[in-house]
Coordinates of C-alpha atoms in Angstrom, one line a residue:
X300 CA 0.0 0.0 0.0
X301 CA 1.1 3.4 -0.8
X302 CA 1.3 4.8 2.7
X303 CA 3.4 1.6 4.4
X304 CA 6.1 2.8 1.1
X305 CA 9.2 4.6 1.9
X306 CA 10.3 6.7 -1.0
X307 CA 14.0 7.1 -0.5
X308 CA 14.2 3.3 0.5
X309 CA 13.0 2.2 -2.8
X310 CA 14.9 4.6 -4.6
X311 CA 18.3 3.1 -3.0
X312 CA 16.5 -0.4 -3.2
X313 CA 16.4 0.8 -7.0
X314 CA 20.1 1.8 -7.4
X315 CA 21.2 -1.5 -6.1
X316 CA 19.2 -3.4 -8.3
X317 CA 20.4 -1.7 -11.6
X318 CA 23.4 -4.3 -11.5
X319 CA 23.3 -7.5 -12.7
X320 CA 25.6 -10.9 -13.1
X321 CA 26.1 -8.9 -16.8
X322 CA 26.5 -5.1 -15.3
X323 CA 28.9 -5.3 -12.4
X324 CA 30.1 -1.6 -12.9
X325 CA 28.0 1.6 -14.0
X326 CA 28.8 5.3 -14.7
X327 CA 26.6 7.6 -13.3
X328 CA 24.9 7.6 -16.8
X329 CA 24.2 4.4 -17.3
X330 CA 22.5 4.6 -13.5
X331 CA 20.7 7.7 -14.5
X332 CA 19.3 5.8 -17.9
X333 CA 18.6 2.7 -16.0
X334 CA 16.5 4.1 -13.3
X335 CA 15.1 7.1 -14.2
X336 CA 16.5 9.3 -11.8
X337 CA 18.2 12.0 -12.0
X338 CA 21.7 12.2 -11.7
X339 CA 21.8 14.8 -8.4
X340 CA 19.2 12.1 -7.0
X341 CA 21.3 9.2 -7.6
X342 CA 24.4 10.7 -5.8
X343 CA 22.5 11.5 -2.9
X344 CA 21.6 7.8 -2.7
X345 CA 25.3 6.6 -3.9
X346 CA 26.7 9.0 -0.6
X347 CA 24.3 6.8 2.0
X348 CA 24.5 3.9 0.1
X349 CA 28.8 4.0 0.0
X350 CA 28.6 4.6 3.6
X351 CA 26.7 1.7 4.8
X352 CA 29.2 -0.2 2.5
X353 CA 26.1 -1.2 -0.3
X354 CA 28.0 0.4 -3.2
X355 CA 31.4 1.6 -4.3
X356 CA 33.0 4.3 -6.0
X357 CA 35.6 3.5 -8.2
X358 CA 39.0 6.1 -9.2
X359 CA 37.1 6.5 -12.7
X360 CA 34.4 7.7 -10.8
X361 CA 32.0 4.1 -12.0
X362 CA 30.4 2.6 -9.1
X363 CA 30.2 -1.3 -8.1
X364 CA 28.3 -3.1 -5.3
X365 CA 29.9 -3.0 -2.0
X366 CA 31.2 -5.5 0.5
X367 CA 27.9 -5.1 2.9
X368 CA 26.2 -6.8 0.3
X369 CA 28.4 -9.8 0.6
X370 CA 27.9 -10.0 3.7
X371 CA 24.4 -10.3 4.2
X372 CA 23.8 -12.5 1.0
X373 CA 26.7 -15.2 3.5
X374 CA 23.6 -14.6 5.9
X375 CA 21.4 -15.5 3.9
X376 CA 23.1 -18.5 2.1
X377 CA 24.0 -19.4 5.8
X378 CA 19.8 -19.6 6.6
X379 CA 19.1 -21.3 3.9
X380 CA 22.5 -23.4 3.4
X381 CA 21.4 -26.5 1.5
X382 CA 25.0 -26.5 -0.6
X383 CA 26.4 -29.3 1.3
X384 CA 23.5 -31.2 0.2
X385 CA 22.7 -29.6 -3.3
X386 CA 25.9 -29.4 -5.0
X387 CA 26.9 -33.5 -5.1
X388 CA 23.1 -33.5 -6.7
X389 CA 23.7 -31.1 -8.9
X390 CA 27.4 -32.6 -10.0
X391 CA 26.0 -36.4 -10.2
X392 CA 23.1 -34.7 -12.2
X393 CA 25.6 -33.0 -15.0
X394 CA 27.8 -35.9 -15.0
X395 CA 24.7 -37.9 -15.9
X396 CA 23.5 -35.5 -18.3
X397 CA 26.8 -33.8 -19.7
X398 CA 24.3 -30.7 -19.3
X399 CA 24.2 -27.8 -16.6
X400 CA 22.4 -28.3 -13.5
X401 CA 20.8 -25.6 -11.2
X402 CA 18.8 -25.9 -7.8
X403 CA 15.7 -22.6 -7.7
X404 CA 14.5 -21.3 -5.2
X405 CA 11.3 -19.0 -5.2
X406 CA 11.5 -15.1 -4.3
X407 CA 8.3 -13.6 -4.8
X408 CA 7.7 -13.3 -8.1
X409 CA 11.1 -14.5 -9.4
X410 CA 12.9 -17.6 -8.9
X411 CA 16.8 -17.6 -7.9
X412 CA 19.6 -19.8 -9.2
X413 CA 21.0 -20.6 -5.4
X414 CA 23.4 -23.2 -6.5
X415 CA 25.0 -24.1 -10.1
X416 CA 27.4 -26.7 -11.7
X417 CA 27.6 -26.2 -15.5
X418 CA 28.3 -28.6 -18.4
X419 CA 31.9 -29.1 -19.3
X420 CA 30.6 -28.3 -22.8
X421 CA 32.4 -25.8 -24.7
X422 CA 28.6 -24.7 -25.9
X423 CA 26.4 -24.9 -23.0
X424 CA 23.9 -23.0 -21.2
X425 CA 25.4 -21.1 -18.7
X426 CA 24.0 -19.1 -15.3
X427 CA 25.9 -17.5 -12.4
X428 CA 24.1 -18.5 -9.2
X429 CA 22.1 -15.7 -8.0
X430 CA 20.8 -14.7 -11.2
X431 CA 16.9 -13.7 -10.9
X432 CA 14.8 -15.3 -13.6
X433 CA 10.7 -14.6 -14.3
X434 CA 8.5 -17.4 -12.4
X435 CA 6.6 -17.8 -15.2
X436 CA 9.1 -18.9 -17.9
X437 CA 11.3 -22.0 -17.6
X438 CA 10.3 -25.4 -16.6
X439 CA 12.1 -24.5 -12.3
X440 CA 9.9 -21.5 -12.9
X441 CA 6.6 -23.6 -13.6
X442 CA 7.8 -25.9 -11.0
X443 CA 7.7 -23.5 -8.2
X444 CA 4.4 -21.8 -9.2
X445 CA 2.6 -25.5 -9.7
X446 CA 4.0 -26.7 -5.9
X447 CA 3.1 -23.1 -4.5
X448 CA -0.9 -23.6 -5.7
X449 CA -0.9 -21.6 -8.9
X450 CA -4.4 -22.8 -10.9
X451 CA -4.2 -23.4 -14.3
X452 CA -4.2 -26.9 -16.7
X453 CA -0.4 -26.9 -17.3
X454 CA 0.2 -26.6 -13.4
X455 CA -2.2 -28.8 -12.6
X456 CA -0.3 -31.2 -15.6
X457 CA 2.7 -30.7 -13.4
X458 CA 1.4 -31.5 -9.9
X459 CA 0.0 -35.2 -11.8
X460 CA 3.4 -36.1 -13.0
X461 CA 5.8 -34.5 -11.0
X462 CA 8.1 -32.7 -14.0
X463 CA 7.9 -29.8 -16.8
X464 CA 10.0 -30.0 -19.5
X465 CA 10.5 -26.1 -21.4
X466 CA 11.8 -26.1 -24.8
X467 CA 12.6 -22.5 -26.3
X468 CA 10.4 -20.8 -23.5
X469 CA 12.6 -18.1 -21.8
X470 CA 15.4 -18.7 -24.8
X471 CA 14.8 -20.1 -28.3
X472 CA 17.8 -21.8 -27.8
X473 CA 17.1 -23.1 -24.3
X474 CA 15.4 -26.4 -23.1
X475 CA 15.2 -27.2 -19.9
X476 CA 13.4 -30.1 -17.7
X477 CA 12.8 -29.4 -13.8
X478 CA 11.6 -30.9 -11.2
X479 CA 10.6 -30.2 -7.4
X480 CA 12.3 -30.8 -3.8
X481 CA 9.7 -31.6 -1.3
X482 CA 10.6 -32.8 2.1
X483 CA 8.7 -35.6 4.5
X484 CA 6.6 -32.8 5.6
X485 CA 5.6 -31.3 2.2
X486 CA 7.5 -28.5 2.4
X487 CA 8.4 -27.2 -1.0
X488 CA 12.8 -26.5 -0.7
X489 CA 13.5 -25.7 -4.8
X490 CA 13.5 -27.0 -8.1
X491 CA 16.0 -29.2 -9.1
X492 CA 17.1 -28.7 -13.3
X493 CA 18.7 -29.6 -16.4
X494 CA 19.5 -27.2 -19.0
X495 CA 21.1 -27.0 -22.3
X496 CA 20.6 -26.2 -26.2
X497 CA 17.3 -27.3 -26.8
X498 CA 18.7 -29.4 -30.0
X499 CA 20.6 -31.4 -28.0
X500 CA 17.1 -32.1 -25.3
X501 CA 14.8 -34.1 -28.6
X502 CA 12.5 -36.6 -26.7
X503 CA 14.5 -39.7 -25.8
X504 CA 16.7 -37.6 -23.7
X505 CA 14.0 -35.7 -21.4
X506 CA 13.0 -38.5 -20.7
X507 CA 16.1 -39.4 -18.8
X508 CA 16.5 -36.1 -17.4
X509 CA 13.0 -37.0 -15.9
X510 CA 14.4 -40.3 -14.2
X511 CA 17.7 -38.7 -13.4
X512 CA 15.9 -35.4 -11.7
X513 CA 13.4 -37.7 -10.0
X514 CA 16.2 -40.0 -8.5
X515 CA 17.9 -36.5 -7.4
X516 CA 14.7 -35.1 -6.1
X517 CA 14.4 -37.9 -4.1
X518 CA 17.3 -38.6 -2.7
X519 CA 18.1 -35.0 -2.0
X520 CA 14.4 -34.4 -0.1
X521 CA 15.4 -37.5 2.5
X522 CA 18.5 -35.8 2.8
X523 CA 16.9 -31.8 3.6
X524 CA 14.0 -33.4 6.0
X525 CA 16.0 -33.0 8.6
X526 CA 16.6 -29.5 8.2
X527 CA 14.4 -27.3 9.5
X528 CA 12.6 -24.7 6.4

């Protein structure tokens, strides 16, 4: 609601979110063009924002994300640290596969990449982990909305048979096949995935990426029951 808003919050909040896995370092410009705000604005914000340690100003006068942010995001990978458990998934799943394998996790209306391993590949589909994606495009991204309640015949599709397999959805040249992580007590932890170029995904092989990601999701949920949400 309008009045529970702070203005100068969401404008920093807007700053910080201008860089991206592809845009590590912006001129005052390219801030200016990529929010909307003026430049006098924006060094306002940059002032607070360098202080608290949220951004920093480089010699050439460009400014990069500061060490503040690490540190919170360890917090956060700390609270919801399934690595230990995710990563050998994710490793057995590309050497299975020869294809890149992610673990999502939902965030409102986005899903997250928390955890990575990437074909060896020299063409492959590559993420960094941490990169935002739409919830609504990609087969993790389906996943999470069909396990979270969203209505609709594909999600229902997807809570029948326990997979969705995208093929050119969020990139033409993109397939992916996803499956959920549910624990004993039905809580919904991610979406395990396997990506690559969708010539290389024809039928015969999603349908081992469904046994391999269902083996995965099942091992790895008997593994996370005993970790509290």
């Amino acid at each position: 609601m309008a009045h529970d808003r702070v203005e100068a919050v969401e404008r920093a909040l807007t700053v910080l979110a201008a860089f991206d896995p592809e845009v590590r370092a912006l001129s005052l410009a390219e801030l200016a063009a990529a929010t909307g705000f003026y430049k006098s604005t924006i060094l306002r914000l940059a002032r607070s924002l360098e202080r608290f340690g949220f951004l920093i100003r480089a010699p050439d006068g460009s400014f990069r994300l500061g060490p503040e942010l690490w540190r919170l995001g360890s917090l956060y990978r700390r609270d919801h640290d399934l690595g230990e458990y995710v990563r050998p998934a994710l490793r057995r799943l590309r050497d299975q596969s020869a294809e890149s394998a992610s673990f999502y996790i939902r965030d409102g209306d986005r899903r997250v990449c928390l955890y990575r391993i990437d074909s060896t590949r020299e063409i492959r589909h590559h993420l960094d982990e941490g990169t935002q994606l739409p919830l609504d495009r990609g087969a993790a991204g389906h996943v999470l909305l069909a396990l979270g309640g969203e209505p609709g015949d594909r999600y229902d599709r997807i809570r029948r048979r326990g997979y969705d397999i995208s093929l050119g959805e969020r990139d033409p040249d993109v397939a992916a096949v996803a499956v959920a992580v549910v624990t004993a007590d039905r809580t919904l932890r991610g979406a395990l995935a396997l990506s690559g170029l969708r010539s290389h995904f024809d039928k015969a092989f999603r349908k081992k990426c469904v046994g391999w990601l269902i083996a995965a999701a099942t091992d790895l949920s008997a593994s996370l029951s005993h970790l509290s949400p």
